[in-house]
mmCIF file with all atom_site columns, C-alpha atoms in Angstrom:
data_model
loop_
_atom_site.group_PDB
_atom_site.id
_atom_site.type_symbol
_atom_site.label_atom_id
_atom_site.label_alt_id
_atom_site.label_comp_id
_atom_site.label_asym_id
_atom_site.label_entity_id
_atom_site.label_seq_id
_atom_site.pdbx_PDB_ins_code
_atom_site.Cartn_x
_atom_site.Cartn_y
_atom_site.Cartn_z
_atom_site.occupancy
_atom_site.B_iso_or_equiv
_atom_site.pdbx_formal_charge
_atom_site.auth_seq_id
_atom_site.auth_comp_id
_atom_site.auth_asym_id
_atom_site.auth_atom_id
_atom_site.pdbx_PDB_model_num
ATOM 1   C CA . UNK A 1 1   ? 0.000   0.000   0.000   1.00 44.00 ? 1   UNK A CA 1
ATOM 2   C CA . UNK A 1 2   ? 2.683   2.613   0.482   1.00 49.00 ? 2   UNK A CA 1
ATOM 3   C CA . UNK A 1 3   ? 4.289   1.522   -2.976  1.00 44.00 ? 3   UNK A CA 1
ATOM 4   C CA . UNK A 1 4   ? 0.973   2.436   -4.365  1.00 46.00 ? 4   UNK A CA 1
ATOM 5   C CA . UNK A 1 5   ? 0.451   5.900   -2.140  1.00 50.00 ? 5   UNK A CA 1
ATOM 6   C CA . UNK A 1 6   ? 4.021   6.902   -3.056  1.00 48.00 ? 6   UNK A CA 1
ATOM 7   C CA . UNK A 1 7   ? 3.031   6.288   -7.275  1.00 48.00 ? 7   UNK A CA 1
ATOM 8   C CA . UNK A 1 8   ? -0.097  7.878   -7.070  1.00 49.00 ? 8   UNK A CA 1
ATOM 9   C CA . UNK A 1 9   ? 1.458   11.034  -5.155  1.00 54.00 ? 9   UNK A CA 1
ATOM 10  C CA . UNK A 1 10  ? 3.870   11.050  -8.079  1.00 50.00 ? 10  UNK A CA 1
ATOM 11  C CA . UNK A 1 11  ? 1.622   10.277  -10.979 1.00 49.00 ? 11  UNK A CA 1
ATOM 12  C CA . UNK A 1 12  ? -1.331  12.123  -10.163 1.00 48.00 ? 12  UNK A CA 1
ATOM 13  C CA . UNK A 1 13  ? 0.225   15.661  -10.690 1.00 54.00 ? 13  UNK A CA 1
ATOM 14  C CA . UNK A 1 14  ? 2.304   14.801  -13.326 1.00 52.00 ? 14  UNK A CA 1
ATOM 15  C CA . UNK A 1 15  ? -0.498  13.254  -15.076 1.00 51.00 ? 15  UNK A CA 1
ATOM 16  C CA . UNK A 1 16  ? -2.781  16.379  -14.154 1.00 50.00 ? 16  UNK A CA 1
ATOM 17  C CA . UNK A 1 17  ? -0.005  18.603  -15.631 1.00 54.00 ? 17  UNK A CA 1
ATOM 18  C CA . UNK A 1 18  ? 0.262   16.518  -18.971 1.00 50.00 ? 18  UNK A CA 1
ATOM 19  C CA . UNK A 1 19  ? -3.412  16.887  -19.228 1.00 47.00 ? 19  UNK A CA 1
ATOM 20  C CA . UNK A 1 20  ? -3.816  20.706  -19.221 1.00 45.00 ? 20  UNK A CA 1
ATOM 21  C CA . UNK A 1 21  ? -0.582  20.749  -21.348 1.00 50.00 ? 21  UNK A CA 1
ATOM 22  C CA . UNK A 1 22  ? -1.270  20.067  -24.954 1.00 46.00 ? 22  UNK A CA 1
ATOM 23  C CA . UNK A 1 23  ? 2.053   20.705  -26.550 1.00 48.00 ? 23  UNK A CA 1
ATOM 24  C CA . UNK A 1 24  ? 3.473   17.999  -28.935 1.00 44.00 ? 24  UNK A CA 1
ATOM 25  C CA . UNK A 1 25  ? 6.291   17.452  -26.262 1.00 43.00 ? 25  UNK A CA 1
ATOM 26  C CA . UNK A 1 26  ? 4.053   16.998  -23.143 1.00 48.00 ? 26  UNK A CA 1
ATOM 27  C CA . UNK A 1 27  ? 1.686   14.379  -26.293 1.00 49.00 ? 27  UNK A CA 1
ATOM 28  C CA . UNK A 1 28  ? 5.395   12.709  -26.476 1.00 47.00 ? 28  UNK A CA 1
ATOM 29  C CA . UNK A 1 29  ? 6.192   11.865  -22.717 1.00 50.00 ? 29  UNK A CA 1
ATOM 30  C CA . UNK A 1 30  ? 2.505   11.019  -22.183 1.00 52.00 ? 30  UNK A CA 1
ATOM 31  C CA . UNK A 1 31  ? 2.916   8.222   -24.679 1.00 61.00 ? 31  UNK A CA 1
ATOM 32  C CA . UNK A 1 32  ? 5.682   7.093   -22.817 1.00 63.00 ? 32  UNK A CA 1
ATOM 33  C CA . UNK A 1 33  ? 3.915   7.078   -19.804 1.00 64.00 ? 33  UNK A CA 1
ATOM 34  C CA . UNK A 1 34  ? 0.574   5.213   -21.388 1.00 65.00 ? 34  UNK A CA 1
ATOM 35  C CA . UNK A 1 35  ? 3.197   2.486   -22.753 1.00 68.00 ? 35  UNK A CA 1
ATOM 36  C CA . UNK A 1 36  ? 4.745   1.886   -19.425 1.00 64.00 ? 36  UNK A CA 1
ATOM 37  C CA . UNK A 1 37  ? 0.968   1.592   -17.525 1.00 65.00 ? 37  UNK A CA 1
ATOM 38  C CA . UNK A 1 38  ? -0.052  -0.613  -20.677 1.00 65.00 ? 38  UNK A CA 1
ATOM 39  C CA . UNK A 1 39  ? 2.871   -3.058  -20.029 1.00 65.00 ? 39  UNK A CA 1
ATOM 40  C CA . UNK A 1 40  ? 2.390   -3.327  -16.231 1.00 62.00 ? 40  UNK A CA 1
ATOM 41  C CA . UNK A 1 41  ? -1.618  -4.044  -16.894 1.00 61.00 ? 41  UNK A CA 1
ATOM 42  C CA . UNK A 1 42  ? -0.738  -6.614  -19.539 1.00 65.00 ? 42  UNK A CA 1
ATOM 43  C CA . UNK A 1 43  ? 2.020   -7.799  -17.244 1.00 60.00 ? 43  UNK A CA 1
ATOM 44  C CA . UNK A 1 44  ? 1.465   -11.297 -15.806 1.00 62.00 ? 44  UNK A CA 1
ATOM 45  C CA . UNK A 1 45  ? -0.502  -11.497 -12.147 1.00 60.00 ? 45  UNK A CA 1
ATOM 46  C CA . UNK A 1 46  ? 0.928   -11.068 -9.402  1.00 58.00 ? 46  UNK A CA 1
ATOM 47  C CA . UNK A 1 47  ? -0.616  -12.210 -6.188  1.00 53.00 ? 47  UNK A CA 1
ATOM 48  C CA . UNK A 1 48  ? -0.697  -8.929  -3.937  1.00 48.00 ? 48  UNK A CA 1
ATOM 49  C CA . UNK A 1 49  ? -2.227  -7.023  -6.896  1.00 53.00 ? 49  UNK A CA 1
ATOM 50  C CA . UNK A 1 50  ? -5.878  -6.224  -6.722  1.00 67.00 ? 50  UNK A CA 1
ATOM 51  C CA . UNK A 1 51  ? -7.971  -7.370  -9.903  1.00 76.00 ? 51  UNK A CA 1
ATOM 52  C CA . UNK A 1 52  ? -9.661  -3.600  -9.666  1.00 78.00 ? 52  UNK A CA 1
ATOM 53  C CA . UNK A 1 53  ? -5.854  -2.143  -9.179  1.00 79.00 ? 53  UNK A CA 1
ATOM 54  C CA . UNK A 1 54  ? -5.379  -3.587  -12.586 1.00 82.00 ? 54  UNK A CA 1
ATOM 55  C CA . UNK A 1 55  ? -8.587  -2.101  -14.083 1.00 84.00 ? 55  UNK A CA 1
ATOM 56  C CA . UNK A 1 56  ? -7.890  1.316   -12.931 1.00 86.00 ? 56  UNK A CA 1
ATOM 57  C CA . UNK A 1 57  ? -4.224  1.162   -14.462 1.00 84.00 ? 57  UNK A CA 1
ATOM 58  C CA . UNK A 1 58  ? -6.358  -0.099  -17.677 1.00 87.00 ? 58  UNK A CA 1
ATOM 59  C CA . UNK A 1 59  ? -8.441  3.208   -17.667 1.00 89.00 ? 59  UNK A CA 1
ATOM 60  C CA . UNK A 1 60  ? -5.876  5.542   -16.467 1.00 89.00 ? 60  UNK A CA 1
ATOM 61  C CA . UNK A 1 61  ? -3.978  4.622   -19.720 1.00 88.00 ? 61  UNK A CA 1
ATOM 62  C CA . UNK A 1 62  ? -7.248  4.679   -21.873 1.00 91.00 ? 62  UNK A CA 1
ATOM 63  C CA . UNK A 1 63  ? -7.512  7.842   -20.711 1.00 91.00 ? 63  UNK A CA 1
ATOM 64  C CA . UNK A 1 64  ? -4.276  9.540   -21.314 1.00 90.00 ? 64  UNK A CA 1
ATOM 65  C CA . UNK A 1 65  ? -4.703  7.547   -24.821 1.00 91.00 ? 65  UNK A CA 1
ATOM 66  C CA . UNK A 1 66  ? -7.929  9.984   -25.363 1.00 92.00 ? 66  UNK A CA 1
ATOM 67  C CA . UNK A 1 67  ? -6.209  12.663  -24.445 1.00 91.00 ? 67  UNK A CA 1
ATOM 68  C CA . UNK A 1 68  ? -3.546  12.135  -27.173 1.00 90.00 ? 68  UNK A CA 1
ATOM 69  C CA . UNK A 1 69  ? -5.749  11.057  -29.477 1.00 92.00 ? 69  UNK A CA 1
ATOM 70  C CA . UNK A 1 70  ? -7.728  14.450  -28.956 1.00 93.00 ? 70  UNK A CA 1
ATOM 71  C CA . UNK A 1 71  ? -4.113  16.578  -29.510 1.00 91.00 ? 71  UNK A CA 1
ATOM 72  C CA . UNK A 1 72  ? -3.886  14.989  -32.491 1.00 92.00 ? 72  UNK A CA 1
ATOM 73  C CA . UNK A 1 73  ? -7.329  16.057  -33.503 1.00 93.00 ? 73  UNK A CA 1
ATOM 74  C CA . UNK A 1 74  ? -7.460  19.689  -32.250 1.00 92.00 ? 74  UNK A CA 1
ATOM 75  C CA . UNK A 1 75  ? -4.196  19.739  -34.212 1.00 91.00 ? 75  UNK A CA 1
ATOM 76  C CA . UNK A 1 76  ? -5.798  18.574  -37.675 1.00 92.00 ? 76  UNK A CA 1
ATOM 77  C CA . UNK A 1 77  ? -8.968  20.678  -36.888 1.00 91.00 ? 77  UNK A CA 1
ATOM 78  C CA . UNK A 1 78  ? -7.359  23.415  -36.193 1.00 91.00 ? 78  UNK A CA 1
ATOM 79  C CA . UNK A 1 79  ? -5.232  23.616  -39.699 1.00 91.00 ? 79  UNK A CA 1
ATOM 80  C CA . UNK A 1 80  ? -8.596  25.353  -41.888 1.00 92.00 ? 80  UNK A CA 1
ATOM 81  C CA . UNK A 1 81  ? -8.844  27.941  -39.497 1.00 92.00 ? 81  UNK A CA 1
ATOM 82  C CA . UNK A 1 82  ? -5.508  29.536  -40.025 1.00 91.00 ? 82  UNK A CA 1
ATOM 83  C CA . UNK A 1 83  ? -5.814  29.150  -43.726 1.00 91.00 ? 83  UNK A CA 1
ATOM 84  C CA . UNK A 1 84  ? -8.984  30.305  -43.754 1.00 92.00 ? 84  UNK A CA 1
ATOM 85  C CA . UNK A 1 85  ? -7.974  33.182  -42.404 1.00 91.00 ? 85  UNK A CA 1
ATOM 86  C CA . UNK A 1 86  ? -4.793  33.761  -44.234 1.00 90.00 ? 86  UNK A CA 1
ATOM 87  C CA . UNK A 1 87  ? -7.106  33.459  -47.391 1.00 90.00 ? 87  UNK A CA 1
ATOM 88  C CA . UNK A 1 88  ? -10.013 35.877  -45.582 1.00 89.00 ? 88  UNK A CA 1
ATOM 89  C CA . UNK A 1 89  ? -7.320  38.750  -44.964 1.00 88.00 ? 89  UNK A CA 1
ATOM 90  C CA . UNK A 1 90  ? -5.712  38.090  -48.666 1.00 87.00 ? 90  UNK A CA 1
ATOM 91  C CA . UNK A 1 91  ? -8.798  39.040  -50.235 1.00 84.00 ? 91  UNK A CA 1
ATOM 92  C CA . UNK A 1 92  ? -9.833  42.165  -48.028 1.00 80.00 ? 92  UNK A CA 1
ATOM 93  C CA . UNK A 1 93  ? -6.342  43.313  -48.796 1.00 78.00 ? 93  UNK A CA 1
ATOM 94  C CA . UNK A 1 94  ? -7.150  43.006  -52.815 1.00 74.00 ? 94  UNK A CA 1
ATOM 95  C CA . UNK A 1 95  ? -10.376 45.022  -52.675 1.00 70.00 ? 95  UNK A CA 1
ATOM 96  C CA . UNK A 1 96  ? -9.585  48.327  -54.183 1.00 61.00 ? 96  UNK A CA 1
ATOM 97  C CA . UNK A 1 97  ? -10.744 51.519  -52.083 1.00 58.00 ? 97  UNK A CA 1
ATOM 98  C CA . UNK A 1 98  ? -13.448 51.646  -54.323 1.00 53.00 ? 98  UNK A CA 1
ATOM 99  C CA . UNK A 1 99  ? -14.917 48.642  -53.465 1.00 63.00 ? 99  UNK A CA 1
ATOM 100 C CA . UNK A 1 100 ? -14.205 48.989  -49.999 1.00 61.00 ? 100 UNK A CA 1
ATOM 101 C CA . UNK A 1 101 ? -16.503 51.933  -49.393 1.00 66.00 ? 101 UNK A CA 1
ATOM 102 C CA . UNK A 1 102 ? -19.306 49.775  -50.244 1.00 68.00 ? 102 UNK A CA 1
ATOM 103 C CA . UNK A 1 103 ? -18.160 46.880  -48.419 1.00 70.00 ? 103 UNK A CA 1
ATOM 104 C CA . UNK A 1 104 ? -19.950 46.131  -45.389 1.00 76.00 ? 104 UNK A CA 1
ATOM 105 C CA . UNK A 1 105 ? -20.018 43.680  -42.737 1.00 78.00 ? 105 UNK A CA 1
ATOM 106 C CA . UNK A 1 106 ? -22.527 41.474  -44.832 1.00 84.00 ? 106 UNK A CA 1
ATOM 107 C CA . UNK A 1 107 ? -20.530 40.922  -47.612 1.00 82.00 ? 107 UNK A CA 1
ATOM 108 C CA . UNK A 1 108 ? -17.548 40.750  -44.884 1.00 82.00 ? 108 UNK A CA 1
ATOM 109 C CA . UNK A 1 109 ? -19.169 37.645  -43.232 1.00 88.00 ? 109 UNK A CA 1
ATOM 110 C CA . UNK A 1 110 ? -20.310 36.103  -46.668 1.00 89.00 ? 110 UNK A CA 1
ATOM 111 C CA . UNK A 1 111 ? -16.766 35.974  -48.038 1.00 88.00 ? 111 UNK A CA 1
ATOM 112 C CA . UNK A 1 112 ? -15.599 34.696  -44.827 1.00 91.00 ? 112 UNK A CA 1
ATOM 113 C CA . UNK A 1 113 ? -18.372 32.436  -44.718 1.00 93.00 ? 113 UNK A CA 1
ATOM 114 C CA . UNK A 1 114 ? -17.331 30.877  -48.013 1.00 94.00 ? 114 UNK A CA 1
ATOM 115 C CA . UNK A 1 115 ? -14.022 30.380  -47.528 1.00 93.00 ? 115 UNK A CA 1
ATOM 116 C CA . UNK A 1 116 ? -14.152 28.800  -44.422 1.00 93.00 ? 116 UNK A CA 1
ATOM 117 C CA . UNK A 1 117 ? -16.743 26.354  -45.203 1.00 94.00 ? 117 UNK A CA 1
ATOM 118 C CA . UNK A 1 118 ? -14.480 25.691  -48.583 1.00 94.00 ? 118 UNK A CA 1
ATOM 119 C CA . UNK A 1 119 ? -11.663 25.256  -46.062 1.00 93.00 ? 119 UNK A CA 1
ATOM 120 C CA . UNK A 1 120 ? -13.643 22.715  -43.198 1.00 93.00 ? 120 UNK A CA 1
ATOM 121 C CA . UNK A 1 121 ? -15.265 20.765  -45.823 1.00 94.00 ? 121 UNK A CA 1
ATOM 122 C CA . UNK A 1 122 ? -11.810 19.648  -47.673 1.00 93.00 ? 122 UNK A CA 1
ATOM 123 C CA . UNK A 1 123 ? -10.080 19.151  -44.547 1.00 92.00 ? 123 UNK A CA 1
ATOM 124 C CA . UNK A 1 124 ? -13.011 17.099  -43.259 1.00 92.00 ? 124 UNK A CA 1
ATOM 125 C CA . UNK A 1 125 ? -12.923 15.084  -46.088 1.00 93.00 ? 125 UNK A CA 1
ATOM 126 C CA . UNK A 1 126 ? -9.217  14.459  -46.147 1.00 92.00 ? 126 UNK A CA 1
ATOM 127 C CA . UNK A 1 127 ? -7.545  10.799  -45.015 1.00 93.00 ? 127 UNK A CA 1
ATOM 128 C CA . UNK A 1 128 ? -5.361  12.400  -41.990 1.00 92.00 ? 128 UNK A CA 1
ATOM 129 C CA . UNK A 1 129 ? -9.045  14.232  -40.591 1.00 93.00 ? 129 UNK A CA 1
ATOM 130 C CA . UNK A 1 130 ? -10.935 10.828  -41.091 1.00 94.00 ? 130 UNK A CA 1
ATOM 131 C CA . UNK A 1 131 ? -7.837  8.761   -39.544 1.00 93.00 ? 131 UNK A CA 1
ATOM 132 C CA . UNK A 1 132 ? -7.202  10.733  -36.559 1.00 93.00 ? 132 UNK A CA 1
ATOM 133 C CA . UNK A 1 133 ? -10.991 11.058  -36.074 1.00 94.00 ? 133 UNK A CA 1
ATOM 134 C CA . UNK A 1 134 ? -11.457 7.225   -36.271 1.00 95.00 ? 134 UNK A CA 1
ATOM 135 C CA . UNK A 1 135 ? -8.984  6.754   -33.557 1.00 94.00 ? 135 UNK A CA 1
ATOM 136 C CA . UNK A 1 136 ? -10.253 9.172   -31.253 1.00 94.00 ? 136 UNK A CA 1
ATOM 137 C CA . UNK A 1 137 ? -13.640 7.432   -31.736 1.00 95.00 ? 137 UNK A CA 1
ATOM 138 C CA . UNK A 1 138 ? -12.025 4.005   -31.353 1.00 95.00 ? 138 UNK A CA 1
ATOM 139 C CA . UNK A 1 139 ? -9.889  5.634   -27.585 1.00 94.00 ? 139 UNK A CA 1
ATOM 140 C CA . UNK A 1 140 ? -13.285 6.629   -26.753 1.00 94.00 ? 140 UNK A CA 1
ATOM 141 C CA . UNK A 1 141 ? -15.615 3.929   -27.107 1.00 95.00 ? 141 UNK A CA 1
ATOM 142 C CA . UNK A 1 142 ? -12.216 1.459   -25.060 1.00 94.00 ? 142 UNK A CA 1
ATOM 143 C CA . UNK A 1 143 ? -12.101 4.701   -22.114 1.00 93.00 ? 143 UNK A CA 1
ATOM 144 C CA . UNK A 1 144 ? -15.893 3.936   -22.175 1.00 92.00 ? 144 UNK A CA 1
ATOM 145 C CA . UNK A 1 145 ? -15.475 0.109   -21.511 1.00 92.00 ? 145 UNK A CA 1
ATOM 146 C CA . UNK A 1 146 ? -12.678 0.364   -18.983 1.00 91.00 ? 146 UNK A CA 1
ATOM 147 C CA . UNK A 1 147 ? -14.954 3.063   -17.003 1.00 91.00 ? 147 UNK A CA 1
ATOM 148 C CA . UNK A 1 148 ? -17.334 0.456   -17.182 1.00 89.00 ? 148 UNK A CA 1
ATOM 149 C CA . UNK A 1 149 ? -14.949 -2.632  -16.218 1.00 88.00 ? 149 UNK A CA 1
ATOM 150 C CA . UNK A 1 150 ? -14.372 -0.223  -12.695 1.00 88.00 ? 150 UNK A CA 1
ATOM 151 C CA . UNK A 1 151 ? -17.959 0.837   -12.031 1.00 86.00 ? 151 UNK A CA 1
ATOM 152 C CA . UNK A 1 152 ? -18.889 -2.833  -12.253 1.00 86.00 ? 152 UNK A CA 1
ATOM 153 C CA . UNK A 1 153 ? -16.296 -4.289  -9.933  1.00 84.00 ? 153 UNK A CA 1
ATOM 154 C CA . UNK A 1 154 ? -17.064 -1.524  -7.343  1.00 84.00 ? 154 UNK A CA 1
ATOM 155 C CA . UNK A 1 155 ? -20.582 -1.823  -7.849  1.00 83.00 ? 155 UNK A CA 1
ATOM 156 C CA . UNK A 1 156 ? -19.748 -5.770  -6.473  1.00 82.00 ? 156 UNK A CA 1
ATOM 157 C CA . UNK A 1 157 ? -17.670 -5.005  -3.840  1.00 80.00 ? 157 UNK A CA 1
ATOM 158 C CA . UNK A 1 158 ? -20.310 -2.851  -2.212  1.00 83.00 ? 158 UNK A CA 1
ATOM 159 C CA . UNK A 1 159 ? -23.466 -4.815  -3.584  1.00 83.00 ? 159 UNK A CA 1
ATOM 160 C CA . UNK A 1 160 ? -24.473 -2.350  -5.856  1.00 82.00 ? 160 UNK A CA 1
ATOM 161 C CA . UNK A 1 161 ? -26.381 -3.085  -8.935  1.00 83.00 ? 161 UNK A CA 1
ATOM 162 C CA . UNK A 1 162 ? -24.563 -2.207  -12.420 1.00 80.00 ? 162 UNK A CA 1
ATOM 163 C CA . UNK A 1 163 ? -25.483 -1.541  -15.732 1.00 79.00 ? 163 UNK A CA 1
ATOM 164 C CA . UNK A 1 164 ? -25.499 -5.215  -17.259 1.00 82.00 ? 164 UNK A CA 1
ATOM 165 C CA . UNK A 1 165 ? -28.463 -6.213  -13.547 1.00 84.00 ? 165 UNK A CA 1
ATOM 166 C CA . UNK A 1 166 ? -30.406 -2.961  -15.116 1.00 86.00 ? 166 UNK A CA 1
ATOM 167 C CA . UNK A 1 167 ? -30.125 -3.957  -18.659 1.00 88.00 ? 167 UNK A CA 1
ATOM 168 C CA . UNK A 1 168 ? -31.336 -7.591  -17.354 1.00 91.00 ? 168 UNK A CA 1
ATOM 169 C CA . UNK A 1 169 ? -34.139 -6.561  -15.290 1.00 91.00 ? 169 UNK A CA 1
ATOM 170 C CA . UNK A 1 170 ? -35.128 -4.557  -18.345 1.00 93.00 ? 170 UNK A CA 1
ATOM 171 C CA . UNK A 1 171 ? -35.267 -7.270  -20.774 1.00 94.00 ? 171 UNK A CA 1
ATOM 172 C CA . UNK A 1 172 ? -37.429 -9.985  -18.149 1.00 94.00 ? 172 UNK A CA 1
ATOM 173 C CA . UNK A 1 173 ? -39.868 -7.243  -17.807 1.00 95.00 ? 173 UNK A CA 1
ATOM 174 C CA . UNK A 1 174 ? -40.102 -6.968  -20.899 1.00 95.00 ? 174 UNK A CA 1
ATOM 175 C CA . UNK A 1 175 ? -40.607 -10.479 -21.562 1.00 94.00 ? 175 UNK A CA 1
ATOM 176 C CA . UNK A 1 176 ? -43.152 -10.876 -18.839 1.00 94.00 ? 176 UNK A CA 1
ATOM 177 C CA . UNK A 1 177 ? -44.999 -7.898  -20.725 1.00 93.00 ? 177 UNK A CA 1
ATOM 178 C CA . UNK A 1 178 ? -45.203 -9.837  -23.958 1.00 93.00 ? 178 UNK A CA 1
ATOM 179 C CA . UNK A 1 179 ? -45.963 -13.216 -22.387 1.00 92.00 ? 179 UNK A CA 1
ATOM 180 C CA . UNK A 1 180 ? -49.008 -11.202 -20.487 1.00 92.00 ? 180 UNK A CA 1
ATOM 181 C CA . UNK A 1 181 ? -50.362 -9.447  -23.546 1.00 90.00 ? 181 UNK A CA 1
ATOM 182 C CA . UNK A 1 182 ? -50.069 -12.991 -25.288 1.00 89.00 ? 182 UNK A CA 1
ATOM 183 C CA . UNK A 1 183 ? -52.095 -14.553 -22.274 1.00 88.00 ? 183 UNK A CA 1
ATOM 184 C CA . UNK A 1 184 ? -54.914 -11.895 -22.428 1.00 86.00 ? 184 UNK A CA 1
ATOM 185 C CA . UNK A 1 185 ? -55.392 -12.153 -26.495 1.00 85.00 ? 185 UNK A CA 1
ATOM 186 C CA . UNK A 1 186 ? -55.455 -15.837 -25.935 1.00 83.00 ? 186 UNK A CA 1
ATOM 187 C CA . UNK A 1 187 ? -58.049 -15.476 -22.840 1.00 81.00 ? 187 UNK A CA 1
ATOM 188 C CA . UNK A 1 188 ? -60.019 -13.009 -25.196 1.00 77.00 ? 188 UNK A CA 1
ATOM 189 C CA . UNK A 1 189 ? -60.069 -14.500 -28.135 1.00 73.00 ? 189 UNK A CA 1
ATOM 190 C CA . UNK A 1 190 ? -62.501 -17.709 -26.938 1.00 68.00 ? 190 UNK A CA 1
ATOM 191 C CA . UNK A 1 191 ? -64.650 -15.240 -25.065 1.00 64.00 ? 191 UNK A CA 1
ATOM 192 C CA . UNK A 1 192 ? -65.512 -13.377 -28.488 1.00 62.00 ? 192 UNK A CA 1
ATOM 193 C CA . UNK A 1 193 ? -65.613 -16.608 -30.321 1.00 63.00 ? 193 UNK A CA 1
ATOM 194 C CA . UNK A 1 194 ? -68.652 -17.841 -27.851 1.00 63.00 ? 194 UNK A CA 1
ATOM 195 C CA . UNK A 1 195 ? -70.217 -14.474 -27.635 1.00 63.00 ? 195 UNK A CA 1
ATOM 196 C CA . UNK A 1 196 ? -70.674 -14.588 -31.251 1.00 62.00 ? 196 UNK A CA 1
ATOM 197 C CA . UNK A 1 197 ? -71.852 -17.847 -31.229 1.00 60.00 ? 197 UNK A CA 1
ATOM 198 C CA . UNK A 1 198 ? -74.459 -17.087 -28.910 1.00 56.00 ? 198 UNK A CA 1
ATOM 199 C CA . UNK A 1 199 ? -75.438 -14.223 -31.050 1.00 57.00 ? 199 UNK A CA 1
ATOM 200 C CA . UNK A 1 200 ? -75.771 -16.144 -34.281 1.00 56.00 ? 200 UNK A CA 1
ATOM 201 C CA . UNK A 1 201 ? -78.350 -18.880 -32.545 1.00 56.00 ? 201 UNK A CA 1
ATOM 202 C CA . UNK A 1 202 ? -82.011 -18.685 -33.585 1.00 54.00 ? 202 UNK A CA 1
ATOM 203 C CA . UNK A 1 203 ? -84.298 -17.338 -31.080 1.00 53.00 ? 203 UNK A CA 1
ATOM 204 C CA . UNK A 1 204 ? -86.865 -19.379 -29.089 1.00 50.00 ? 204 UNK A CA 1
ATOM 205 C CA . UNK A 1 205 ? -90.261 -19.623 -29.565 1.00 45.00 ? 205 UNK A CA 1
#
């Protein structure tokens, strides 16, 4: 336990630091860092180490993965916004002082309109946008699972229900609602039968 106190004094700052810092060299030593945590999750099992010890090294790293991932994307994003404005001032420094006097803010904010949707829409489309927004996707949807892996070995330890209880309790009511409306068209269905029946008998006398 102090091993683990004396890491988490340690990490937890540093980690907290890297986090706030996007730069390419704080991206860089987190990478480092997620590749050390990956190899002592996947290392073999040792006996004083905690099954959720393990899980929480799993998501810490899942979650500095995000983070790069999401450097990497702010860093693609943000590429159409400088050229769209290098492009937006270009042209406002071509308009002749003719033109300018009847240049107002509308036709400001259409030009700039245009060329930054021009701008967005071809990066958007391009194979590095796509790539690096696949694998933020893919960091996601793992964070996601390894929150999940914690929440559900907690929610055991303290004998609290998790997601997959609510997700079965959902489907056997759901079940018992079918079998129920199945059980009152089949108790229905006999009780119309005779009523008709009754109704299609000649009368007496």
């Amino acid at each position: 336990m102090k091993l683990e106190k004396l890491w988490s004094n340690w990490m937890i700052p540093f980690l907290t630091t890297r986090a706030v810092d996007s730069s390419l060299f704080a991206v860089a030593q987190g990478d480092e860092i997620s590749e050390a945590i990956k190899r002592m999750v996947e290392a073999p099992r040792l006996a004083d180490m905690w099954n959720l010890n393990r899980q929480v090294y799993a998501q810490m790293a899942a979650w500095m993965d995000v983070c790069q991932r999401m450097a990497a994307y702010h860093a693609i994003a943000s590429v159409p916004w400088g050229k769209a404005y290098e492009r937006y001032s270009a042209s406002l420094a071509d308009t002749e002082k003719e033109d300018a006097k009847d240049f107002d803010w509308r036709k400001g904010f259409a030009v700039w309109r245009a060329i930054a949707n021009k701008e967005l829409i071809s990066t958007m489309r391009s194979k590095d946008f796509l790539a690096v927004q696949r694998e933020l996707l893919r960091a996601a949807l793992d964070l996601r699972a390894r929150q999940q892996e914690v929440a559900d070995s907690i929610g055991r330890l303290f004998g609290v229900p998790n997601q997959h209880d609510f997700d079965e309790l959902a489907r056997q009511i759901t079940e018992l609602r079918r079998e129920l409306r199945a059980s009152l068209r089949a108790t229905q269905r006999p009780e119309a039968e005779g009523r008709e029946g009754v109704a299609g008998q000649p009368g007496e006398g």
